[in-house]
Amino acid sequence: MPTPPFQPDLDACCGNGCDPCVFDLYDLAMDEYRQAMRAWRARHPDSATGSS
């Protein structure tokens, strides 16, 4: 089962408009995680682990 990415602390952003910001990177990582979870659940339809 995929593991979610580490969520940055709220104070991890420096506020200088970095591109990408740590929160942009986290959002991208979460998108990848969600996609990986959908694929994992499709391969393991009987698994109760990871249900939301």
Short mmCIF file of N, CA, C and O in Angstrom, two decimals:
data_model
loop_
_atom_site.label_atom_id
_atom_site.label_comp_id
_atom_site.label_asym_id
_atom_site.label_seq_id
_atom_site.Cartn_x
_atom_site.Cartn_y
_atom_site.Cartn_z
N MET A 1 0.85 -1.17 0.00
CA MET A 1 0.00 0.00 0.00
C MET A 1 0.90 1.24 0.00
O MET A 1 1.85 1.31 0.77
N PRO A 2 0.59 2.21 -0.84
CA PRO A 2 1.38 3.44 -0.87
C PRO A 2 1.29 4.18 0.46
O PRO A 2 0.29 4.09 1.17
N THR A 3 2.32 4.91 0.78
CA THR A 3 2.30 5.75 1.98
C THR A 3 2.17 7.21 1.56
O THR A 3 2.74 7.63 0.55
N PRO A 4 1.40 7.98 2.32
CA PRO A 4 1.21 9.39 1.96
C PRO A 4 2.50 10.18 2.14
O PRO A 4 3.35 9.83 2.95
N PRO A 5 2.62 11.27 1.38
CA PRO A 5 3.82 12.10 1.53
C PRO A 5 3.79 12.84 2.86
O PRO A 5 2.72 13.02 3.47
N PHE A 6 4.95 13.24 3.30
CA PHE A 6 5.07 14.01 4.54
C PHE A 6 4.50 15.40 4.31
O PHE A 6 4.87 16.10 3.37
N GLN A 7 3.54 15.81 5.17
CA GLN A 7 2.95 17.13 5.04
C GLN A 7 3.86 18.17 5.70
O GLN A 7 4.22 18.02 6.87
N PRO A 8 4.24 19.22 4.97
CA PRO A 8 5.09 20.24 5.57
C PRO A 8 4.36 21.01 6.65
O PRO A 8 3.13 21.15 6.61
N ASP A 9 5.12 21.49 7.63
CA ASP A 9 4.54 22.33 8.67
C ASP A 9 4.03 23.62 8.04
O ASP A 9 4.52 24.06 7.00
N LEU A 10 3.06 24.25 8.68
CA LEU A 10 2.52 25.50 8.16
C LEU A 10 3.57 26.59 8.04
O LEU A 10 3.48 27.45 7.17
N ASP A 11 4.59 26.53 8.90
CA ASP A 11 5.63 27.56 8.84
C ASP A 11 6.79 27.17 7.90
O ASP A 11 7.80 27.87 7.84
N ALA A 12 6.60 26.09 7.12
CA ALA A 12 7.65 25.67 6.19
C ALA A 12 7.76 26.61 4.99
O ALA A 12 8.80 26.69 4.34
N CYS A 13 6.69 27.32 4.69
CA CYS A 13 6.69 28.27 3.58
C CYS A 13 7.36 29.57 4.05
O CYS A 13 7.03 30.11 5.10
N CYS A 14 8.27 30.07 3.22
CA CYS A 14 8.98 31.29 3.59
C CYS A 14 8.19 32.55 3.25
O CYS A 14 8.52 33.65 3.70
N GLY A 15 7.15 32.41 2.43
CA GLY A 15 6.32 33.55 2.08
C GLY A 15 6.89 34.44 1.00
O GLY A 15 6.40 35.54 0.76
N ASN A 16 7.94 33.99 0.33
CA ASN A 16 8.58 34.81 -0.70
C ASN A 16 8.11 34.50 -2.11
O ASN A 16 8.69 34.98 -3.08
N GLY A 17 7.07 33.71 -2.25
CA GLY A 17 6.53 33.41 -3.57
C GLY A 17 7.39 32.45 -4.38
O GLY A 17 7.43 32.55 -5.61
N CYS A 18 8.06 31.55 -3.71
CA CYS A 18 8.92 30.59 -4.41
C CYS A 18 8.09 29.77 -5.41
O CYS A 18 6.91 29.50 -5.18
N ASP A 19 8.72 29.43 -6.51
CA ASP A 19 8.06 28.61 -7.51
C ASP A 19 8.96 27.44 -7.86
O ASP A 19 9.96 27.64 -8.55
N PRO A 20 8.68 26.27 -7.35
CA PRO A 20 7.48 25.91 -6.60
C PRO A 20 7.65 26.11 -5.10
O PRO A 20 8.75 26.01 -4.57
N CYS A 21 6.55 26.37 -4.46
CA CYS A 21 6.51 26.47 -2.99
C CYS A 21 6.49 25.05 -2.42
O CYS A 21 6.08 24.10 -3.10
N VAL A 22 6.90 24.89 -1.18
CA VAL A 22 6.87 23.57 -0.56
C VAL A 22 5.45 23.01 -0.56
O VAL A 22 5.26 21.80 -0.66
N PHE A 23 4.45 23.88 -0.49
CA PHE A 23 3.06 23.41 -0.50
C PHE A 23 2.63 23.01 -1.91
O PHE A 23 1.80 22.12 -2.08
N ASP A 24 3.18 23.64 -2.95
CA ASP A 24 2.93 23.19 -4.32
C ASP A 24 3.49 21.78 -4.51
O ASP A 24 2.83 20.92 -5.11
N LEU A 25 4.70 21.57 -4.01
CA LEU A 25 5.32 20.25 -4.11
C LEU A 25 4.52 19.20 -3.35
O LEU A 25 4.35 18.07 -3.81
N TYR A 26 4.01 19.59 -2.19
CA TYR A 26 3.20 18.67 -1.40
C TYR A 26 1.91 18.32 -2.15
O TYR A 26 1.50 17.16 -2.19
N ASP A 27 1.27 19.33 -2.75
CA ASP A 27 0.05 19.08 -3.51
C ASP A 27 0.32 18.11 -4.67
O ASP A 27 -0.48 17.21 -4.92
N LEU A 28 1.43 18.29 -5.37
CA LEU A 28 1.79 17.37 -6.45
C LEU A 28 2.02 15.96 -5.92
O LEU A 28 1.58 14.97 -6.52
N ALA A 29 2.71 15.87 -4.79
CA ALA A 29 2.97 14.57 -4.18
C ALA A 29 1.66 13.90 -3.74
O ALA A 29 1.49 12.69 -3.88
N MET A 30 0.71 14.70 -3.23
CA MET A 30 -0.58 14.15 -2.83
C MET A 30 -1.36 13.66 -4.04
O MET A 30 -2.03 12.62 -3.97
N ASP A 31 -1.27 14.37 -5.16
CA ASP A 31 -1.93 13.91 -6.39
C ASP A 31 -1.37 12.54 -6.80
O ASP A 31 -2.13 11.63 -7.15
N GLU A 32 -0.05 12.42 -6.76
CA GLU A 32 0.59 11.15 -7.10
C GLU A 32 0.18 10.05 -6.12
O GLU A 32 -0.06 8.90 -6.52
N TYR A 33 0.11 10.40 -4.84
CA TYR A 33 -0.30 9.43 -3.82
C TYR A 33 -1.73 8.95 -4.07
O TYR A 33 -2.01 7.76 -4.01
N ARG A 34 -2.63 9.89 -4.35
CA ARG A 34 -4.03 9.51 -4.60
C ARG A 34 -4.13 8.59 -5.82
O ARG A 34 -4.89 7.62 -5.81
N GLN A 35 -3.36 8.89 -6.84
CA GLN A 35 -3.35 8.06 -8.04
C GLN A 35 -2.81 6.66 -7.71
O GLN A 35 -3.36 5.65 -8.15
N ALA A 36 -1.75 6.61 -6.93
CA ALA A 36 -1.18 5.33 -6.52
C ALA A 36 -2.15 4.55 -5.65
O ALA A 36 -2.26 3.32 -5.77
N MET A 37 -2.89 5.24 -4.79
CA MET A 37 -3.88 4.56 -3.95
C MET A 37 -5.01 3.98 -4.78
O MET A 37 -5.47 2.86 -4.53
N ARG A 38 -5.48 4.73 -5.79
CA ARG A 38 -6.53 4.21 -6.67
C ARG A 38 -6.06 2.94 -7.37
O ARG A 38 -6.79 1.95 -7.45
N ALA A 39 -4.83 2.96 -7.85
CA ALA A 39 -4.27 1.79 -8.52
C ALA A 39 -4.11 0.63 -7.54
O ALA A 39 -4.43 -0.52 -7.86
N TRP A 40 -3.66 0.92 -6.34
CA TRP A 40 -3.48 -0.12 -5.33
C TRP A 40 -4.82 -0.75 -4.96
O TRP A 40 -4.94 -1.97 -4.88
N ARG A 41 -5.83 0.10 -4.77
CA ARG A 41 -7.16 -0.42 -4.42
C ARG A 41 -7.75 -1.26 -5.55
O ARG A 41 -8.45 -2.23 -5.30
N ALA A 42 -7.45 -0.87 -6.80
CA ALA A 42 -7.92 -1.66 -7.93
C ALA A 42 -7.27 -3.04 -7.93
O ALA A 42 -7.90 -4.03 -8.32
N ARG A 43 -6.02 -3.11 -7.49
CA ARG A 43 -5.32 -4.40 -7.43
C ARG A 43 -5.69 -5.20 -6.19
O ARG A 43 -5.46 -6.40 -6.14
N HIS A 44 -6.21 -4.54 -5.16
CA HIS A 44 -6.56 -5.20 -3.89
C HIS A 44 -7.99 -4.85 -3.50
O HIS A 44 -8.23 -4.22 -2.46
N PRO A 45 -8.97 -5.26 -4.29
CA PRO A 45 -10.36 -4.86 -4.04
C PRO A 45 -10.94 -5.40 -2.74
O PRO A 45 -11.88 -4.81 -2.19
N ASP A 46 -10.41 -6.48 -2.22
CA ASP A 46 -10.94 -7.07 -0.99
C ASP A 46 -10.28 -6.56 0.26
O ASP A 46 -10.66 -6.95 1.37
N SER A 47 -9.32 -5.67 0.12
CA SER A 47 -8.58 -5.18 1.28
C SER A 47 -9.35 -4.06 1.96
O SER A 47 -9.76 -3.09 1.34
N ALA A 48 -9.55 -4.20 3.26
CA ALA A 48 -10.22 -3.16 4.04
C ALA A 48 -9.24 -2.09 4.47
O ALA A 48 -9.62 -0.98 4.81
N THR A 49 -7.94 -2.41 4.44
CA THR A 49 -6.90 -1.46 4.84
C THR A 49 -6.85 -0.32 3.85
O THR A 49 -6.86 -0.54 2.65
N GLY A 50 -6.80 0.91 4.36
CA GLY A 50 -6.70 2.06 3.49
C GLY A 50 -8.02 2.60 3.03
O GLY A 50 -8.09 3.52 2.25
N SER A 51 -9.13 2.05 3.53
CA SER A 51 -10.44 2.56 3.15
C SER A 51 -10.66 3.91 3.79
O SER A 51 -10.26 4.16 4.91
N SER A 52 -11.30 4.81 3.05
CA SER A 52 -11.61 6.11 3.61
C SER A 52 -13.07 6.33 3.73
O SER A 52 -13.88 5.76 3.12
#
